Coordinates of C-alpha atoms and ligand atoms in Angstrom, one line a residue:
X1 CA 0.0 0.0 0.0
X2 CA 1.2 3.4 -1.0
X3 CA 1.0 6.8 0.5
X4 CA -1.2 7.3 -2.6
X5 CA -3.5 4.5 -2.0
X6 CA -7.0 4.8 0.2
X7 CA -4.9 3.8 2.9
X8 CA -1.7 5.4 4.1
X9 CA 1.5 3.2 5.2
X10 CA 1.4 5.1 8.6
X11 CA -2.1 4.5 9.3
X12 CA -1.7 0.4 8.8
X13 CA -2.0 -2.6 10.4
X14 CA 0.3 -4.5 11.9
X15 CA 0.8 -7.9 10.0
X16 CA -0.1 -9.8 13.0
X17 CA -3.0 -8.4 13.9
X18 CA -4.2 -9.5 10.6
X19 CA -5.3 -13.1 12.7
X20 CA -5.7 -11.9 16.2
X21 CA -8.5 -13.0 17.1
X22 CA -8.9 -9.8 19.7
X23 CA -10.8 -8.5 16.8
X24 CA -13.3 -10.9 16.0
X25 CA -16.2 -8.5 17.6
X26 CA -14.8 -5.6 15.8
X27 CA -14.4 -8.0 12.2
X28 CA -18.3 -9.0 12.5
X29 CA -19.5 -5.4 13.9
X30 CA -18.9 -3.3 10.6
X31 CA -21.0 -0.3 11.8
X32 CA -19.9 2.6 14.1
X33 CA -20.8 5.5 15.5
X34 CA -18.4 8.4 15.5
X35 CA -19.0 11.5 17.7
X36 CA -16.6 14.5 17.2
X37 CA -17.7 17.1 20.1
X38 CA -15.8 19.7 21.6
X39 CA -15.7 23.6 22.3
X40 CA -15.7 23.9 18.3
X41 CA -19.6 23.2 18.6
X42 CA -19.4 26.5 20.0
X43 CA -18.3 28.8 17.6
X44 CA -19.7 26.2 14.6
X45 CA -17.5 27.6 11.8
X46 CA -18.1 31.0 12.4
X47 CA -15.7 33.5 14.1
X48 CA -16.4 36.7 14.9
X49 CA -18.8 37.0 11.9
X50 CA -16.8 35.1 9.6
X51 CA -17.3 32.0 8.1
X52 CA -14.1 29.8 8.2
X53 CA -13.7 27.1 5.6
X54 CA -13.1 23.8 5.8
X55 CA -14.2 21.1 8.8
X56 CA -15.4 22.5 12.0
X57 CA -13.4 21.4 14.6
X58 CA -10.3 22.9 12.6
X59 CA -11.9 26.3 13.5
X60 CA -8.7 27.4 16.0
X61 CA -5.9 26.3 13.3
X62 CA -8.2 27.7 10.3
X63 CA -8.6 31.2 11.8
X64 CA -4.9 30.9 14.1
X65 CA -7.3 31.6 17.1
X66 CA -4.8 32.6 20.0
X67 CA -5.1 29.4 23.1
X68 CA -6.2 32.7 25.5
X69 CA -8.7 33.3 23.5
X70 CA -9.6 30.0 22.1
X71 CA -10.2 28.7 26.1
X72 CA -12.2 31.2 27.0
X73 CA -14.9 28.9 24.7
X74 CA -15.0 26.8 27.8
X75 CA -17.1 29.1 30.2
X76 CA -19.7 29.3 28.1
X77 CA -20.1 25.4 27.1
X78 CA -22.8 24.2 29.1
X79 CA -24.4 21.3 26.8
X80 CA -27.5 20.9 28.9
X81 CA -29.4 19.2 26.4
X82 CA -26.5 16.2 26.5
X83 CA -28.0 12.4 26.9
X84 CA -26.2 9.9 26.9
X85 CA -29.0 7.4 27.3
X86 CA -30.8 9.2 23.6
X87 CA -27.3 9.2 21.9
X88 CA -26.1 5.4 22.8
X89 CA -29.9 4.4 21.9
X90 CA -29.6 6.4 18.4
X91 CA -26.8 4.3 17.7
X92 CA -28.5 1.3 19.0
X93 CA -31.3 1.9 16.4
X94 CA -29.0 2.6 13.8
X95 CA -27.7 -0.8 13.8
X96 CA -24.3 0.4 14.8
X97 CA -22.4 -1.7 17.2
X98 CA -19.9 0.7 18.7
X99 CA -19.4 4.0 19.7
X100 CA -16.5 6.0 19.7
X101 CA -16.1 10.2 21.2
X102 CA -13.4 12.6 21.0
X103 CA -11.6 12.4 24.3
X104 CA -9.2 15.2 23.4
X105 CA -8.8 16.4 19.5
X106 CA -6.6 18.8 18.2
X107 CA -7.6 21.4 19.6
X108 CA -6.5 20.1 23.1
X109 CA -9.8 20.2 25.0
X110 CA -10.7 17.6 27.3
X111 CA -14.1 16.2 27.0
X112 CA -13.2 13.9 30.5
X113 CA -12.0 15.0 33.4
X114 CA -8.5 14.7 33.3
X115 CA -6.0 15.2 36.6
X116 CA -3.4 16.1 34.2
X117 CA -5.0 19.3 33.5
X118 CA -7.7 22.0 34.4
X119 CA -8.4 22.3 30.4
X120 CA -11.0 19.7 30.6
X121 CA -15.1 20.0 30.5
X122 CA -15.5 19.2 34.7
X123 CA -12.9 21.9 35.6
X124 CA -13.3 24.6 32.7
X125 CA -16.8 24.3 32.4
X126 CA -20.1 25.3 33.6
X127 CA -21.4 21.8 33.1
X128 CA -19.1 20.2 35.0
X129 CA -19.8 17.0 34.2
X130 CA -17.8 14.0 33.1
X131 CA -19.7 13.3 29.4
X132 CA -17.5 10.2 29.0
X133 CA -18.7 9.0 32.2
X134 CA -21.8 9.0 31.4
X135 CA -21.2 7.1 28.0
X136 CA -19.6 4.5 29.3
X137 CA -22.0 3.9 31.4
X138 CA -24.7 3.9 29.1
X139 CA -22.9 2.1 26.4
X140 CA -22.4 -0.8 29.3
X141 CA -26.3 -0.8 29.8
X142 CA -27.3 -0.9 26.2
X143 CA -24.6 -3.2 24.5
X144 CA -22.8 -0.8 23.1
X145 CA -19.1 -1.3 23.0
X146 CA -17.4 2.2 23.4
X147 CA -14.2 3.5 21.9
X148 CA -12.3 7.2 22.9
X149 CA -10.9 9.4 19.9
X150 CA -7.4 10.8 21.2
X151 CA -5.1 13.4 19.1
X152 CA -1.5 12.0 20.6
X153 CA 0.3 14.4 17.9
X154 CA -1.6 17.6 17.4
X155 CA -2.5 19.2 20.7
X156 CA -3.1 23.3 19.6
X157 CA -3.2 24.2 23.5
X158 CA -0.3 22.0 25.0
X159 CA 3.0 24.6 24.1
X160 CA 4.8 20.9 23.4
X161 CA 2.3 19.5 21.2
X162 CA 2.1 19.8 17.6
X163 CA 0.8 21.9 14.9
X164 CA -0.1 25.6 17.1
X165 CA 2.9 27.6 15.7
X166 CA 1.2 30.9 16.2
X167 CA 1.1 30.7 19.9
X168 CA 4.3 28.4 20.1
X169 CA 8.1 28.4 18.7
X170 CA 7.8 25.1 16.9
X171 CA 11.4 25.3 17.1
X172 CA 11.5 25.0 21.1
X173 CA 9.2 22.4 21.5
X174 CA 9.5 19.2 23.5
X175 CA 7.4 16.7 22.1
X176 CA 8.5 13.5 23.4
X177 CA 8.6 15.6 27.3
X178 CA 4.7 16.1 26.3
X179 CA 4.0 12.5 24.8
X180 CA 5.6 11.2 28.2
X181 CA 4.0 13.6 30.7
X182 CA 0.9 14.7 28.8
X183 CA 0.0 12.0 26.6
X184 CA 0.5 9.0 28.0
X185 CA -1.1 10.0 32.0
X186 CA -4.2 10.9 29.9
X187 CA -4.1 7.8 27.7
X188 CA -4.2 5.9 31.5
X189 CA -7.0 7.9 32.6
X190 CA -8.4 6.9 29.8
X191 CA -8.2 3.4 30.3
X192 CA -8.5 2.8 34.1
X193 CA -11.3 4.8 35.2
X194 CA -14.2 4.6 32.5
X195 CA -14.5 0.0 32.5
X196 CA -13.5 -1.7 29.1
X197 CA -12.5 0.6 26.2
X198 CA -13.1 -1.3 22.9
X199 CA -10.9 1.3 21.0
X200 CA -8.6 4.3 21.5
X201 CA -9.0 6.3 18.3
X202 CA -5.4 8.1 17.6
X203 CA -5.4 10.0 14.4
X204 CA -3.2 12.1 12.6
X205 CA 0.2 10.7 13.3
X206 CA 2.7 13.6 11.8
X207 CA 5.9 13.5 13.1
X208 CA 5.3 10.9 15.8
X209 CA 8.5 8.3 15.3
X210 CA 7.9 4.1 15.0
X211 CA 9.4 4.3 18.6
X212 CA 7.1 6.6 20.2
X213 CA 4.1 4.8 18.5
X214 CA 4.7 1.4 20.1
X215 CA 5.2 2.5 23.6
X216 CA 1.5 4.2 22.7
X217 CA 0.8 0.3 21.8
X218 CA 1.8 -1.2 24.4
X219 CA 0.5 1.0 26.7
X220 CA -2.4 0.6 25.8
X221 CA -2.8 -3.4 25.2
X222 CA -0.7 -3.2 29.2
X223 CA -3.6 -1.8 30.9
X224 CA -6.6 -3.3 28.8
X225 CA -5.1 -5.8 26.6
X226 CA -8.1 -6.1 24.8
X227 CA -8.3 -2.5 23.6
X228 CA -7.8 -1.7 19.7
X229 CA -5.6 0.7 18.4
X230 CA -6.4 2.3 15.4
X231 CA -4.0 2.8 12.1
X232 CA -3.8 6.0 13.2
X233 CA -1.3 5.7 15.8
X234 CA 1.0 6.0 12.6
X235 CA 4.1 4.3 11.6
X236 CA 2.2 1.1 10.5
X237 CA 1.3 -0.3 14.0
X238 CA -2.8 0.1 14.5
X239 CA -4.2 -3.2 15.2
X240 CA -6.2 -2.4 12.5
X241 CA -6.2 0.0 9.0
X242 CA -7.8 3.2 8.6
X243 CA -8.6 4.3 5.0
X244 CA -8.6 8.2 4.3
X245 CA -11.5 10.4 5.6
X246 CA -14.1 9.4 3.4
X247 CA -12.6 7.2 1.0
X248 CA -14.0 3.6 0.1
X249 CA -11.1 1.5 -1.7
X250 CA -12.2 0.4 -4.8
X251 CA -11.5 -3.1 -4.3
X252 CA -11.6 -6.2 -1.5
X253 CA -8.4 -5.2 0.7
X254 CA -6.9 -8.5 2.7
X255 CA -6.7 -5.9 5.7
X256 CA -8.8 -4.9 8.8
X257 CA -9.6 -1.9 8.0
X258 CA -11.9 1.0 9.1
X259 CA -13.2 4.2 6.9
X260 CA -14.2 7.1 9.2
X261 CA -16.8 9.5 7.2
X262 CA -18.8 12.5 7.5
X263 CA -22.4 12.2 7.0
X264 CA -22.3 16.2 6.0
X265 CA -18.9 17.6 5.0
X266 CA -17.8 18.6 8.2
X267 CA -16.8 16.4 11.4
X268 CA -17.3 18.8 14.5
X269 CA -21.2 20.7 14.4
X270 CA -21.3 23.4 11.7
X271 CA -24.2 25.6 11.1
X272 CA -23.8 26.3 7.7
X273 CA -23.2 22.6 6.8
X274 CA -26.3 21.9 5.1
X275 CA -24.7 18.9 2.7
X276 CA -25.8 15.5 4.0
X277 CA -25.9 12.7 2.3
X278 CA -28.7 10.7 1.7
X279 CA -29.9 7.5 3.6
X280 CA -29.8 6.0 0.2
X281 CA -25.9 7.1 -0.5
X282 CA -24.9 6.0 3.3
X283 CA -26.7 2.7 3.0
X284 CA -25.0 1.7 0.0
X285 CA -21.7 3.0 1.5
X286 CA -22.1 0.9 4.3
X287 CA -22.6 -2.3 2.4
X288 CA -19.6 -1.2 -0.6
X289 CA -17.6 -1.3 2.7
X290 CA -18.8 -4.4 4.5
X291 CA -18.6 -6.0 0.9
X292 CA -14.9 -5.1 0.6
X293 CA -14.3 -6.0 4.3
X294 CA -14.2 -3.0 6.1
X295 CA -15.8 -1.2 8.7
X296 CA -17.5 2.0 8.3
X297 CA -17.6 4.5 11.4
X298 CA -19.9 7.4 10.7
X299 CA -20.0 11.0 12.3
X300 CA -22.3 12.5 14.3
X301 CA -21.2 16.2 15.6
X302 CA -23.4 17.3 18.5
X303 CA -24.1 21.1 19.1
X304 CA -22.8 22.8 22.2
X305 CA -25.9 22.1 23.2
X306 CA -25.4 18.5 23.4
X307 CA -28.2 18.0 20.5
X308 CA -26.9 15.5 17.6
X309 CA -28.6 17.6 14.6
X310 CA -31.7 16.2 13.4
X311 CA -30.7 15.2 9.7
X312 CA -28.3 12.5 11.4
X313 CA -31.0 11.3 13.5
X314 CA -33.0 11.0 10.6
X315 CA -30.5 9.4 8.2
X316 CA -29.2 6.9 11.1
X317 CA -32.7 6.0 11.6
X318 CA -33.1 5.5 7.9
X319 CA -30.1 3.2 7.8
X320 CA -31.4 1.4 11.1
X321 CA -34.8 0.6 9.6
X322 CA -32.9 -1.0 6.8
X323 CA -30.4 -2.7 8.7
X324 CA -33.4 -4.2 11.2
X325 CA -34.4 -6.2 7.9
X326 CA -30.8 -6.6 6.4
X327 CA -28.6 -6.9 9.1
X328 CA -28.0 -10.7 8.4
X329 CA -26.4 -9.5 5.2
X330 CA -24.0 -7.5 7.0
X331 CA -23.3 -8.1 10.3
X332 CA -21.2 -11.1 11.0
X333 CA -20.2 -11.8 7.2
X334 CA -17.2 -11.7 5.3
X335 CA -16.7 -10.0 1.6
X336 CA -18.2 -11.9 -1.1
X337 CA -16.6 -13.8 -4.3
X338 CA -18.2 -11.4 -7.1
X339 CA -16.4 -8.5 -6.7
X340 CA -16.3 -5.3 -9.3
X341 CA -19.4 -5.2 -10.6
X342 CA -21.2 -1.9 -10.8
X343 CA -25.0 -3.1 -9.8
X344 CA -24.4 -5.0 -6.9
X345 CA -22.3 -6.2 -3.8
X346 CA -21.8 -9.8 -2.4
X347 CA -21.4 -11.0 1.1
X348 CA -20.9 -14.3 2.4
X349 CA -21.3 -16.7 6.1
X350 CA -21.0 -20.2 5.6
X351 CA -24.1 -22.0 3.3
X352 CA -25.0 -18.3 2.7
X353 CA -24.1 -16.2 -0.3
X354 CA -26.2 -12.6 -0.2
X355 CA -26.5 -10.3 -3.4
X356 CA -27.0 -6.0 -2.7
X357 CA -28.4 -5.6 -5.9
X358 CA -28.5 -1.8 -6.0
X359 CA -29.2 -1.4 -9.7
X360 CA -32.5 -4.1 -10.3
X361 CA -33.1 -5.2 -14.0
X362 CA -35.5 -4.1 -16.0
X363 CA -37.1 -7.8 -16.0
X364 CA -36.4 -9.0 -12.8
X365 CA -33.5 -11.7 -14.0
X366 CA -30.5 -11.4 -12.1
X367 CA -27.5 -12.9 -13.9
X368 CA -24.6 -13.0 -11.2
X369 CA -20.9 -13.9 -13.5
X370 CA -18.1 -15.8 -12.5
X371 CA -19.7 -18.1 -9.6
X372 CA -20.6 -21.8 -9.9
X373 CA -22.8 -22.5 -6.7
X374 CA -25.2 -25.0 -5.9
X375 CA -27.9 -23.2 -4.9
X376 CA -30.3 -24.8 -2.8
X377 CA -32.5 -21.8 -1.9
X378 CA -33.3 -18.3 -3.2
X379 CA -35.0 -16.0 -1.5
X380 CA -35.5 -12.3 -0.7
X381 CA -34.3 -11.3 3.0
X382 CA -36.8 -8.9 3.4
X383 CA -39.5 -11.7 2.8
X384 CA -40.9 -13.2 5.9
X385 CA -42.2 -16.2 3.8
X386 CA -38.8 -16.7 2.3
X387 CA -41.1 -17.4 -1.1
X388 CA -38.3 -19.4 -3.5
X389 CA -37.0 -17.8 -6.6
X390 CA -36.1 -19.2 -9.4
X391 CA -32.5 -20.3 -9.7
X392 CA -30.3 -22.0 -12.3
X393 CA -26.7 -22.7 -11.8
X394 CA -25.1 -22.7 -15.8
X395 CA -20.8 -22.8 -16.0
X396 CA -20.5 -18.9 -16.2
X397 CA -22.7 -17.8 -14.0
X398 CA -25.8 -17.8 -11.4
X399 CA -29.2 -17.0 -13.0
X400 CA -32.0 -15.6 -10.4
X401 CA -35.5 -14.4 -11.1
X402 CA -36.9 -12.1 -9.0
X403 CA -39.6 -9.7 -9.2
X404 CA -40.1 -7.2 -11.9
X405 CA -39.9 -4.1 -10.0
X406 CA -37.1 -3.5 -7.0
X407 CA -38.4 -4.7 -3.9
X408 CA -36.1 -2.0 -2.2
X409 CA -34.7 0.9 -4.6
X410 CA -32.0 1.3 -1.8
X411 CA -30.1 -2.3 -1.9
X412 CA -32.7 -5.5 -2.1
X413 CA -30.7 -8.4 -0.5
X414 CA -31.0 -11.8 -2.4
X415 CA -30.1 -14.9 -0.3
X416 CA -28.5 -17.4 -2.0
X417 CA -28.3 -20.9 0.2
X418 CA -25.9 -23.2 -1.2
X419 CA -24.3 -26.5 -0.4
X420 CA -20.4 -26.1 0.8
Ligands
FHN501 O1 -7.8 16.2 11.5 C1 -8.7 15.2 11.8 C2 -10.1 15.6 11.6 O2 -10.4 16.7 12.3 C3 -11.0 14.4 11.9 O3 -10.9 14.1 13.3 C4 -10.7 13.2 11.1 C5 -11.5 12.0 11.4 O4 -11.0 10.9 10.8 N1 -9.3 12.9 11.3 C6 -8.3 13.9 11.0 C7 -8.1 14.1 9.6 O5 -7.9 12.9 8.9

């Protein structure tokens, strides 16, 4: 993989993680929720009257917002609106299977309350709670497996981290004093006082070096050896892959691998993003993914109110309803053996293949190329009679006859059951 493919070499897996069973939950889960909140909800991608390009939670690099300034954000965030029973249960109905929140993101906030610091939402705040707190807790009640977002590399506030050179002499800074006394406290915080973490997020890797990385490792898997580390960790050594922002591969990777994506254009709460994606689009996404056997983890940005904006509900609900009939094609399965074809998807589980037909032919006859199976039994998933459909095994291909009209103009799952 190159730096120009969907996946960069620093945001890899490590070989042997390829078969470690460790991620077995996280191989059959394939659907995520993503939750980027922070004092960025505040100003929403507008400061002081002006709208500031680009992704929302970028708003202090974007418009070289001074840290004095930038913390004073924190006295007025006071999301009293914030539930974590409604946001764990949104996910829930989605069909999503874990959760993972920005502990800390670039721009050095803390969303838990940290010892290491007083820049953190119990000590800075009016709220004064503990959010994460209250997630993990929830996620524990509701099945939910949660997972905490951490920016080891870019900290804008911390005068050691990276990437604030207006406030900072990048020249001066100790970056391995902050990874040692900064980062890595936080990271234990992290994993000793909120129960099992499924996941700590890292992202953006930058200038972190292969040694730094794997003491970030193998601090983690010390205290919870169960715990995932993402790709983004850098320098190759994620237990599992992450594929750019937003970018599906375009073909079946032999990888664990993960694409994080926007349901709008922005990650952090904007309130001029206005360009969401329609359930349609994001279903069709999700099962592209699953079919090239990846995970997709999709982004919810809550106000500063603690609201997650009503188009994600409404998509995530969409997805949900379609996932409450489908999910057997998704969940749990592996990528399929038709691959590249422009109308549909395949998954498999054992005796099952399952055909996403997204484009349905005009006369209902499915012709699937390449495959010999034995097909025992064909049958629409969303049919509770699982009425048989015609099939005919010939030496090129699979021929099916369905209905005339799409059952489901979003992705109609065909089941094929076939003898191994
Ligand atoms: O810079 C971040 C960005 O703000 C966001 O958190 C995404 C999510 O994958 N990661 C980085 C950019 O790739």
């Amino acid at each position: 993989m190159t730096d120009q493919g969907p996946i960069r070499q620093s945001s890899g897996q490590r070989p042997e993680a390829r078969r470690d069973p460790r991620l077995n939950w996280w191989r059959d889960a394939k659907f995520g929720m993503f939750v980027h909140w922070g004092l960025y909800a505040i100003p929403a991608g507008v400061w002081k009257g002006e709208e500031i390009p680009g992704i929302g939670e970028w708003i202090m690099y974007r418009a070289r917002i001074p840290v004095r300034e930038y913390e004073q954000l924190a006295k007025q965030f006071n999301p009293v609106k914030f539930d974590a029973a409604e946001w764990v249960s949104l996910a829930r109905r989605a069909g999503q299977k874990y959760l993972v929140i920005t502990s800390k993101h670039h721009d050095g906030f803390c969303m838990f309350d940290s010892k290491v610091t007083d820049y953190d939402i119990v000590d800075a705040t009016p709220f004064g709670r503990d959010p994460l707190k209250e997630l993990a807790a929830e996620c524990q009640r509701q099945g939910i497996r949660l997972g905490f977002y951490y920016s080891q590399t870019q900290d804008w506030h911390h005068p050691d981290g990276d990437g604030n050179d207006w406030d900072y002499d990048e020249s001066k800074k100790d970056f391995d004093g902050y990874l040692e006394r900064y980062v890595k406290p936080q990271v234990r915080e992290l994993l000793t006082s909120y129960g099992p973490i499924s996941i700590i997020w890292f992202d953006t890797p930058k200038r972190i070096t292969p040694e730094q990385s794997q003491s970030l490792v193998d601090l983690v898997h010390e205290l919870q050896p169960a715990c995932l580390v993402s790709g983004r960790v850098g320098n190759h050594l994620g237990d599992y892959a992450s594929a750019r922002d937003n970018v599906i591969p375009a073909e079946l990777l032999d990888l664990d691998w993960e694409t994080p994506a926007t349901i709008n254009d922005t990650w952090g709460y904007k309130v001029n993003d206005h360009h969401w994606k329609s359930p349609r689009d994001l279903i069709r996404k999700l099962v592209d993914i699953v079919s090239k056997g990846g995970n997709y983890l999709l982004n919810v940005g809550p106000t500063a109110e603690g609201v997650i904006p009503a188009p994600s509900v409404d998509r995530l609900l969409a997805m949900g309803q379609w996932l409450e009939v489908n999910g057997d094609a998704i969940y749990g399965t592996r990528p399929g053996p038709v691959q590249g074809l422009q109308w549909c998807r395949t998954t498999v589980r054992p005796g099952k293949l399952y055909l996403h037909v997204f484009e349905w032919p005009i006369n209902g006859e499915l012709r699937i190329p390449g495959i010999r199976l034995n097909v025992s039994h064909a049958y629409l998933l969303s049919d509770p009679s699982r009425t048989s459909l015609r099939a005919s095994t010939h030496p090129d291909a699979v021929l099916v006859r369905g209905p005339q009209r799409a059952p489901d103009p979003d992705d109609t799952v065909v089941v094929l059951e076939y003898e191994e």
